[in-house]
CSV table of C-alpha atoms in Angstrom, one decimal:
chain,number,residue,atom,x,y,z
N,1,MET,CA,10.4,9.0,-3.2
N,2,ALA,CA,8.3,7.0,-5.8
N,3,ASP,CA,7.8,4.4,-3.2
N,4,TYR,CA,6.4,6.8,-0.6
N,5,ILE,CA,3.7,8.0,-3.2
N,6,LEU,CA,2.1,4.5,-3.0
N,7,LEU,CA,1.1,5.4,0.6
N,8,LEU,CA,-1.5,7.6,-0.8
N,9,ILE,CA,-3.6,4.4,-1.8
N,10,PRO,CA,-3.9,3.1,1.9
N,11,ALA,CA,-4.4,6.8,3.0
N,12,ALA,CA,-7.2,7.2,0.5
N,13,ILE,CA,-9.0,4.0,1.7
N,14,VAL,CA,-8.8,5.1,5.3
N,15,THR,CA,-10.1,8.5,4.2
N,16,ILE,CA,-13.0,6.8,2.4
N,17,LEU,CA,-13.8,5.0,5.6
N,18,VAL,CA,-13.7,7.8,8.0
N,19,PHE,CA,-15.1,10.6,5.9
N,20,GLY,CA,-18.5,11.8,7.2
N,21,ALA,CA,-18.3,9.3,10.2
N,22,GLY,CA,-20.2,10.3,13.2
N,23,VAL,CA,-18.7,10.2,16.7
N,24,LYS,CA,-20.9,9.7,19.8
N,25,LYS,CA,-20.5,12.0,22.8
N,26,LYS,CA,-19.1,10.6,26.0
N,27,GLY,CA,-21.3,8.2,27.7
N,28,GLU,CA,-23.4,7.5,24.5
N,29,PHE,CA,-23.2,4.6,22.1
N,30,SER,CA,-24.4,4.1,18.5
N,31,GLU,CA,-27.6,2.1,18.1
N,32,LYS,CA,-26.3,1.4,14.6
N,33,ALA,CA,-23.3,-0.4,15.8
N,34,TRP,CA,-22.8,-3.9,14.2
N,35,SER,CA,-25.8,-3.3,12.0
N,36,LEU,CA,-26.1,-4.3,8.3
N,37,GLY,CA,-25.2,-0.8,7.2
N,38,GLN,CA,-22.1,-0.7,9.4
N,39,ALA,CA,-21.1,-4.3,8.4
N,40,LYS,CA,-21.4,-3.2,4.7
N,41,ALA,CA,-19.3,-0.1,5.3
N,42,ILE,CA,-16.5,-2.1,7.0
N,43,GLN,CA,-16.7,-4.9,4.3
N,44,ALA,CA,-16.2,-2.1,1.7
N,45,PHE,CA,-13.1,-0.9,3.4
N,46,ALA,CA,-11.9,-4.5,3.7
N,47,ALA,CA,-12.4,-5.2,0.1
N,48,LEU,CA,-10.2,-2.1,-0.9
N,49,MET,CA,-7.6,-3.4,1.6
N,50,ILE,CA,-7.6,-6.8,0.2
N,51,ILE,CA,-6.9,-5.5,-3.4
N,52,LEU,CA,-4.1,-3.5,-2.0
N,53,HIS,CA,-2.7,-6.6,-0.3
N,54,HIS,CA,-2.7,-8.5,-3.6
N,55,LEU,CA,-1.3,-5.5,-5.6
N,56,VAL,CA,1.5,-5.0,-3.1
N,57,GLN,CA,2.3,-8.7,-3.5
N,58,THR,CA,2.6,-8.2,-7.3
N,59,ILE,CA,4.9,-5.1,-7.2
N,60,SER,CA,7.1,-6.4,-4.5
N,61,SER,CA,7.2,-9.8,-5.7
N,62,TYR,CA,5.8,-11.1,-2.4
N,63,GLY,CA,8.2,-9.1,-0.3
N,64,ALA,CA,11.3,-9.9,-2.2
N,65,VAL,CA,11.4,-6.2,-3.5
N,66,ASN,CA,11.4,-3.5,-1.1
N,67,LYS,CA,8.6,-0.9,-2.1
N,68,GLY,CA,9.0,1.3,1.0
N,69,PRO,CA,6.4,1.4,3.9
N,70,VAL,CA,3.6,-0.1,1.6
N,71,THR,CA,5.5,-3.4,1.4
N,72,VAL,CA,4.2,-4.3,5.0
N,73,TRP,CA,0.8,-4.9,3.2
N,74,ASN,CA,2.2,-8.2,2.2
N,75,SER,CA,1.2,-9.5,5.8
N,76,PHE,CA,-2.1,-7.7,6.1
N,77,GLY,CA,-4.5,-9.7,3.9
N,78,ILE,CA,-5.6,-12.2,6.5
N,79,LEU,CA,-7.0,-9.3,8.7
N,80,PHE,CA,-9.3,-8.1,6.0
N,81,THR,CA,-10.4,-11.5,4.8
N,82,SER,CA,-11.4,-12.2,8.5
N,83,ILE,CA,-13.8,-9.3,8.3
N,84,PHE,CA,-15.7,-10.9,5.5
N,85,PHE,CA,-16.0,-14.3,7.4
N,86,PHE,CA,-16.9,-12.7,10.7
N,87,PHE,CA,-19.8,-10.6,9.3
N,88,SER,CA,-20.9,-13.5,7.1
N,89,GLY,CA,-21.4,-15.6,10.3
N,90,PHE,CA,-22.7,-12.6,12.4
N,91,GLY,CA,-25.3,-11.6,9.9
N,92,LEU,CA,-26.4,-15.3,9.0
N,93,TYR,CA,-27.2,-15.9,12.6
N,94,LYS,CA,-29.1,-12.6,13.0
N,95,ARG,CA,-31.2,-13.2,10.0
N,96,TYR,CA,-31.8,-16.8,11.1
N,97,LYS,CA,-33.3,-15.6,14.4
N,98,ALA,CA,-35.1,-12.7,13.1
N,99,GLU,CA,-37.1,-14.2,10.0
N,100,GLU,CA,-39.5,-16.9,10.7
N,101,ASN,CA,-39.0,-20.0,8.5
N,102,TYR,CA,-35.7,-18.6,7.3
N,103,LEU,CA,-34.3,-21.9,6.4
N,104,ASP,CA,-37.1,-22.8,4.0
N,105,SER,CA,-35.6,-20.9,1.1
N,106,PHE,CA,-32.1,-20.4,2.5
N,107,LEU,CA,-30.2,-22.4,0.0
N,108,LYS,CA,-31.7,-20.9,-2.9
N,109,ARG,CA,-31.5,-17.3,-1.8
N,110,ARG,CA,-28.1,-17.7,-0.4
N,111,PHE,CA,-26.4,-19.8,-3.1
N,112,LEU,CA,-27.8,-17.7,-6.0
N,113,LYS,CA,-26.4,-14.5,-4.5
N,114,ILE,CA,-23.0,-16.1,-4.3
N,115,LEU,CA,-23.0,-18.2,-7.3
N,116,ILE,CA,-24.2,-15.9,-10.0
N,117,PRO,CA,-21.3,-13.4,-9.7
N,118,PHE,CA,-18.9,-16.4,-9.2
N,119,LEU,CA,-20.1,-17.9,-12.4
N,120,PHE,CA,-20.0,-14.5,-14.4
N,121,THR,CA,-16.5,-13.9,-13.0
N,122,ASN,CA,-15.3,-17.4,-14.0
N,123,VAL,CA,-16.5,-16.9,-17.5
N,124,ILE,CA,-14.6,-13.5,-17.6
N,125,TYR,CA,-11.4,-15.2,-16.4
N,126,LEU,CA,-11.8,-17.9,-18.9
N,127,CYS,CA,-12.0,-15.3,-21.7
N,128,THR,CA,-9.0,-13.2,-20.5
N,129,VAL,CA,-6.4,-14.7,-18.1
N,130,SER,CA,-6.8,-18.5,-18.8
N,131,GLY,CA,-3.9,-19.0,-21.1
N,132,GLY,CA,-1.8,-21.9,-20.1
N,133,LYS,CA,-4.2,-22.8,-17.4
N,134,ILE,CA,-6.8,-24.8,-19.5
N,135,SER,CA,-6.3,-27.8,-21.7
N,136,GLY,CA,-9.4,-28.9,-23.8
N,137,VAL,CA,-12.9,-27.8,-24.1
N,138,TRP,CA,-14.2,-30.1,-21.2
N,139,GLN,CA,-11.8,-28.4,-18.8
N,140,GLY,CA,-12.9,-25.1,-19.9
N,141,ILE,CA,-16.6,-25.9,-19.2
N,142,THR,CA,-15.7,-27.2,-15.7
N,143,ALA,CA,-13.5,-24.0,-15.1
N,144,ILE,CA,-16.7,-22.0,-15.2
N,145,PHE,CA,-17.9,-23.9,-12.1
N,146,GLY,CA,-14.6,-23.4,-10.3
N,147,ILE,CA,-12.8,-26.7,-11.4
N,148,PRO,CA,-10.0,-25.6,-11.7
N,149,LEU,CA,-10.2,-22.2,-10.0
N,150,LEU,CA,-9.0,-19.7,-12.6
N,151,ASN,CA,-9.6,-16.9,-10.1
N,152,VAL,CA,-7.2,-17.6,-7.2
N,153,ASN,CA,-9.4,-15.5,-4.9
N,154,ALA,CA,-12.5,-17.6,-5.6
N,155,TRP,CA,-11.4,-20.0,-2.9
N,156,TYR,CA,-13.4,-17.8,-0.6
N,157,VAL,CA,-16.7,-18.6,-2.5
N,158,ILE,CA,-16.1,-22.4,-2.1
N,159,VAL,CA,-15.5,-22.0,1.5
N,160,LEU,CA,-18.5,-19.9,2.1
N,161,LEU,CA,-20.8,-22.1,0.3
N,162,LEU,CA,-19.4,-25.1,2.2
N,163,LEU,CA,-20.1,-23.3,5.6
N,164,TYR,CA,-23.6,-22.1,4.4
N,165,LEU,CA,-24.5,-25.6,3.5
N,166,ALA,CA,-23.2,-27.0,6.9
N,167,PHE,CA,-25.2,-24.3,8.6
N,168,TYR,CA,-28.3,-25.4,6.8
N,169,VAL,CA,-27.8,-29.1,7.5
N,170,CYS,CA,-27.0,-28.5,11.3
N,171,PHE,CA,-29.7,-25.9,12.1
N,172,ARG,CA,-32.5,-27.7,9.9
N,173,PHE,CA,-32.0,-31.2,11.2
N,174,ILE,CA,-30.7,-30.7,14.9
N,175,ARG,CA,-33.5,-29.4,17.2
N,176,SER,CA,-31.3,-28.1,19.9
N,177,GLU,CA,-29.7,-24.7,18.7
N,178,ARG,CA,-26.8,-25.3,21.1
N,179,ALA,CA,-26.0,-28.8,19.7
N,180,ALA,CA,-26.4,-27.2,16.1
N,181,MET,CA,-23.8,-24.7,16.9
N,182,LEU,CA,-21.5,-27.3,18.4
N,183,CYS,CA,-22.0,-29.4,15.3
N,184,LEU,CA,-21.2,-26.7,12.9
N,185,THR,CA,-18.1,-25.6,15.0
N,186,GLY,CA,-16.9,-29.3,15.0
N,187,PHE,CA,-17.3,-29.5,11.3
N,188,THR,CA,-15.5,-26.3,10.7
N,189,ILE,CA,-12.6,-27.3,12.8
N,190,LEU,CA,-12.5,-30.7,11.1
N,191,VAL,CA,-12.3,-29.0,7.6
N,192,ILE,CA,-9.6,-26.7,8.9
N,193,ILE,CA,-7.4,-29.8,10.2
N,194,GLY,CA,-8.1,-31.6,7.1
N,195,SER,CA,-7.0,-28.8,4.9
N,196,LEU,CA,-4.0,-28.1,7.0
N,197,MET,CA,-2.9,-31.8,6.6
N,198,LEU,CA,-3.2,-31.4,2.9
N,199,GLY,CA,-0.3,-29.0,2.6
N,200,HIS,CA,0.4,-27.1,-0.5
N,201,ASP,CA,-0.2,-28.1,-4.2
N,202,SER,CA,3.1,-27.4,-6.0
N,203,ARG,CA,1.4,-27.5,-9.5
N,204,ALA,CA,1.2,-24.3,-11.5
N,205,VAL,CA,-2.0,-25.2,-12.9
N,206,ASN,CA,-5.2,-27.3,-12.1
N,207,ARG,CA,-4.5,-26.7,-8.5
N,208,ARG,CA,-6.8,-28.7,-6.0
N,209,TRP,CA,-9.3,-27.2,-3.6
N,210,PHE,CA,-8.3,-26.8,0.0
N,211,MET,CA,-4.5,-27.0,-0.5
N,212,GLY,CA,-2.9,-23.9,0.9
N,213,GLU,CA,-3.1,-21.9,4.2
N,214,TRP,CA,-5.4,-19.2,2.6
N,215,TRP,CA,-8.2,-21.8,2.3
N,216,TYR,CA,-8.5,-22.2,6.1
N,217,ASN,CA,-6.6,-19.6,8.1
N,218,THR,CA,-9.6,-17.2,8.5
N,219,MET,CA,-12.4,-19.8,8.2
N,220,PHE,CA,-12.9,-19.9,12.0
N,221,LEU,CA,-14.0,-16.4,12.0
N,222,PHE,CA,-17.2,-17.5,10.6
N,223,ILE,CA,-17.9,-19.3,13.8
N,224,VAL,CA,-16.7,-16.5,15.8
N,225,GLY,CA,-19.2,-14.2,14.2
N,226,MET,CA,-22.1,-16.5,14.8
N,227,VAL,CA,-21.0,-16.8,18.7
N,228,VAL,CA,-20.8,-13.0,18.9
N,229,ALA,CA,-24.3,-12.6,17.2
N,230,ARG,CA,-25.8,-15.3,19.6
N,231,ASN,CA,-24.5,-13.4,22.5
N,232,GLU,CA,-24.7,-9.9,21.1
N,233,THR,CA,-26.7,-8.5,24.0
N,234,ARG,CA,-24.2,-9.6,26.7
N,235,ILE,CA,-21.0,-8.7,24.7
N,236,ARG,CA,-22.3,-5.4,23.8
N,237,ALA,CA,-23.3,-4.5,27.4
N,238,LEU,CA,-19.9,-5.6,28.5
N,239,MET,CA,-18.1,-3.5,25.7
N,240,GLU,CA,-20.2,-0.5,26.7
N,241,LYS,CA,-19.5,-0.8,30.4
N,242,ARG,CA,-15.7,-1.4,29.9
N,243,TYR,CA,-15.3,0.7,26.7
N,244,ALA,CA,-12.6,2.9,28.3
N,245,ILE,CA,-10.4,0.0,29.3
N,246,LEU,CA,-11.3,-2.3,26.4
N,247,LEU,CA,-10.1,-0.1,23.6
N,248,PRO,CA,-6.7,0.8,24.6
N,249,LEU,CA,-6.2,-2.8,26.0
N,250,SER,CA,-7.3,-4.3,22.7
N,251,VAL,CA,-5.0,-2.1,20.7
N,252,ILE,CA,-2.0,-2.8,22.9
N,253,LEU,CA,-2.7,-6.7,22.8
N,254,PHE,CA,-3.1,-6.3,19.1
N,255,GLY,CA,0.2,-4.6,18.6
N,256,GLY,CA,2.0,-7.1,20.7
N,257,TRP,CA,0.2,-10.1,19.2
N,258,SER,CA,1.1,-8.9,15.7
N,259,ALA,CA,4.8,-8.9,16.7
N,260,LEU,CA,4.5,-12.4,18.0
N,261,THR,CA,2.5,-13.6,14.7
N,262,LEU,CA,5.3,-12.2,12.6
N,263,PHE,CA,8.0,-14.0,14.8
N,264,VAL,CA,6.0,-17.3,14.5
N,265,GLY,CA,5.7,-16.9,10.8
N,266,ASP,CA,9.3,-16.4,10.4
N,267,HIS,CA,10.5,-19.3,12.7
N,268,PHE,CA,7.6,-21.7,12.1
N,269,GLY,CA,5.2,-20.9,9.0
N,270,TYR,CA,2.9,-22.7,6.7
N,271,TYR,CA,5.8,-23.6,4.4
N,272,SER,CA,7.9,-25.7,7.0
N,273,GLU,CA,7.2,-28.7,4.9
N,274,TRP,CA,9.5,-31.0,2.8
N,275,PRO,CA,9.6,-34.7,1.9
N,276,GLY,CA,9.3,-36.8,5.4
N,277,HIS,CA,8.4,-33.5,7.2
N,278,PRO,CA,4.9,-32.3,6.6
N,279,GLY,CA,5.4,-29.5,9.3
N,280,TYR,CA,2.0,-30.2,11.0
N,281,PHE,CA,3.1,-28.7,14.2
N,282,GLU,CA,4.6,-25.6,12.6
N,283,LYS,CA,1.3,-24.9,10.7
N,284,LEU,CA,-0.8,-25.4,13.6
N,285,ILE,CA,1.2,-23.0,15.7
N,286,THR,CA,1.1,-20.5,12.9
N,287,LEU,CA,-2.8,-20.9,12.5
N,288,LEU,CA,-3.6,-20.6,16.1
N,289,THR,CA,-1.5,-17.3,16.3
N,290,GLN,CA,-3.1,-16.0,13.3
N,291,ILE,CA,-6.7,-16.7,14.4
N,292,ILE,CA,-6.0,-14.9,17.8
N,293,LEU,CA,-4.7,-12.0,15.8
N,294,CYS,CA,-7.7,-11.7,13.7
N,295,ILE,CA,-10.1,-11.9,16.8
N,296,LEU,CA,-8.1,-9.2,18.4
N,297,PHE,CA,-8.5,-7.0,15.2
N,298,LEU,CA,-12.1,-7.6,15.0
N,299,SER,CA,-12.3,-6.8,18.6
N,300,ILE,CA,-10.9,-3.3,18.0
N,301,LEU,CA,-13.5,-2.8,15.1
N,302,LEU,CA,-16.4,-3.8,17.2
N,303,VAL,CA,-15.3,-1.6,20.1
N,304,VAL,CA,-14.7,1.4,17.9
N,305,ASN,CA,-18.0,0.9,16.1
N,306,LEU,CA,-19.7,1.4,19.2
N,307,LYS,CA,-18.8,5.0,19.1
N,308,VAL,CA,-18.2,5.8,15.5
N,309,GLU,CA,-20.8,5.4,12.7
N,310,PHE,CA,-19.3,4.9,9.4
N,311,HIS,CA,-21.4,6.4,6.6
N,312,ASN,CA,-21.0,8.3,3.3
N,313,ARG,CA,-22.1,7.8,-0.2
N,314,ILE,CA,-18.9,6.1,-1.3
N,315,LEU,CA,-19.2,3.6,1.4
N,316,ARG,CA,-22.6,2.8,0.7
N,317,PHE,CA,-21.9,2.3,-3.1
N,318,LEU,CA,-18.7,0.2,-2.4
N,319,GLY,CA,-20.5,-1.8,0.5
N,320,GLY,CA,-23.2,-2.9,-2.1
N,321,ILE,CA,-20.6,-4.4,-4.5
N,322,SER,CA,-17.7,-5.4,-2.1
N,323,TYR,CA,-18.3,-9.1,-3.1
N,324,GLU,CA,-18.0,-8.4,-6.7
N,325,ILE,CA,-15.1,-6.1,-6.2
N,326,TYR,CA,-13.3,-9.1,-4.4
N,327,LEU,CA,-14.1,-11.5,-7.2
N,328,ILE,CA,-13.2,-9.3,-10.3
N,329,HIS,CA,-10.0,-7.5,-9.2
N,330,GLU,CA,-7.7,-10.4,-10.0
N,331,VAL,CA,-8.4,-10.1,-13.7
N,332,PHE,CA,-7.0,-6.5,-13.9
N,333,ARG,CA,-4.1,-7.5,-11.4
N,334,GLU,CA,-3.1,-10.1,-14.1
N,335,VAL,CA,-4.0,-8.3,-17.3
N,336,LEU,CA,-2.3,-4.9,-16.5
N,337,PRO,CA,1.5,-4.9,-17.1
N,338,GLY,CA,2.4,-4.1,-13.4
N,339,GLY,CA,5.1,-5.5,-11.1
N,340,PRO,CA,9.0,-5.8,-11.4
N,341,GLY,CA,8.8,-7.1,-14.9
N,342,GLY,CA,5.9,-4.9,-16.2
N,343,THR,CA,6.0,-1.8,-18.0
N,344,LEU,CA,3.5,0.2,-16.0
N,345,PRO,CA,4.8,2.2,-13.2
N,346,ASP,CA,3.5,1.2,-9.7
N,347,PHE,CA,1.3,4.0,-8.8
N,348,PRO,CA,-0.7,4.1,-12.2
N,349,TYR,CA,-0.8,0.4,-11.9
N,350,LEU,CA,-2.6,0.4,-8.6
N,351,VAL,CA,-4.9,3.1,-9.4
N,352,LEU,CA,-6.0,1.6,-12.8
N,353,VAL,CA,-6.6,-1.9,-11.0
N,354,TYR,CA,-8.8,0.1,-8.6
N,355,MET,CA,-10.9,2.0,-11.1
N,356,LEU,CA,-11.4,-0.9,-13.6
N,357,SER,CA,-12.2,-3.3,-10.8
N,358,ILE,CA,-14.9,-0.9,-9.2
N,359,ALA,CA,-16.4,-0.2,-12.6
N,360,ALA,CA,-16.5,-3.9,-13.5
N,361,ALA,CA,-17.9,-4.8,-10.1
N,362,TRP,CA,-20.9,-2.4,-10.6
N,363,LEU,CA,-21.6,-3.8,-13.9
N,364,LEU,CA,-21.4,-7.4,-12.5
N,365,ALA,CA,-23.7,-6.4,-9.5
N,366,PHE,CA,-26.2,-4.9,-12.0
N,367,ALA,CA,-26.2,-8.1,-14.0
N,368,ASP,CA,-26.8,-10.1,-10.8
N,369,ARG,CA,-29.7,-7.9,-9.8
N,370,CYS,CA,-31.4,-8.2,-13.4
N,371,ILE,CA,-31.1,-12.1,-13.2
N,372,THR,CA,-32.3,-12.6,-9.7
N,373,GLY,CA,-34.7,-9.7,-9.8
N,374,GLN,CA,-33.4,-8.2,-6.5
N,375,SER,CA,-33.4,-4.6,-5.5
N,376,ARG,CA,-30.1,-2.7,-5.1
N,377,LYS,CA,-30.3,-3.3,-1.3
N,378,ARG,CA,-28.6,-6.5,-0.8
N,379,SER,CA,-28.3,-8.7,2.3
N,380,GLU,CA,-24.9,-9.6,3.8
N,381,HIS,CA,-22.8,-12.3,2.1
């Protein structure tokens, strides 16, 4: 029975998303669909689901211990991470097209918004959960800059900064927008392939960047987001025209492809590597199925958002600090005594991690705004 109580967490997250949502009448579609406000609401939902994914990994020892229905969240993290990459690419392209001379101050604006919370959280991790991971003063200093990554979830920051830098170079120095898009896409694919070929880092500490499938299995959704933004008018017109067909079709395809993805993960997977067998084919098959799965999942979100407007005070609040929530929650996941070897029962453990993460994220965002002089209204990450 205690395991079924854990379902209250995902139920609460879904309730936060749909509470106060507005649904358009037949034949009508939301003008706010895919807007910054809607993207922030969906990212807030994604951040909460990513935390649940990580916490379920803790309490179930990555699926080895059955915790009831919530155990399936071990496999859901990739879907919600893809939301962040998609809307990062989508919002980036729209800002680029909407603002004149956008690239002039791009690096300063974008990098500061990402780096300041990143550096703050690294200091927090250094002071709280770095035991056994740092050897010497110099390594402690470099850890503040992510070398090594004390916060295992901060890989997202490194990848996003790399993609932003590549975007800047391509769109600043290549005159043709089409050529710039192709260049950025090619660069992203090369990074993905290179990371796949690196395999996994078996060391417990001082792990190298770009070693592990989490570094690259959602990266391509950044490009997908940019492509959708570039063709937004045509894609939206098609979705509105074929809404009645696309919604059930995308759900059916997503369900079927989910089963196929699980099958591929069980029979191929990213860990099909041993001495003399790097497992490139198995990893590539797994990667391709997961990318398609994420595209189908995002298609459902985009189609639904044409009819449903997500808005309430909780979503607006969480949407403004979703990036900080993502960065900070790992410290509470590690500090609190949860999991099979811990003393804290599962449900209180989950609730406490959420409460402390949201409170810390708010403080982190407040400090960020004080330093950068920005208002509470933030642009997309």
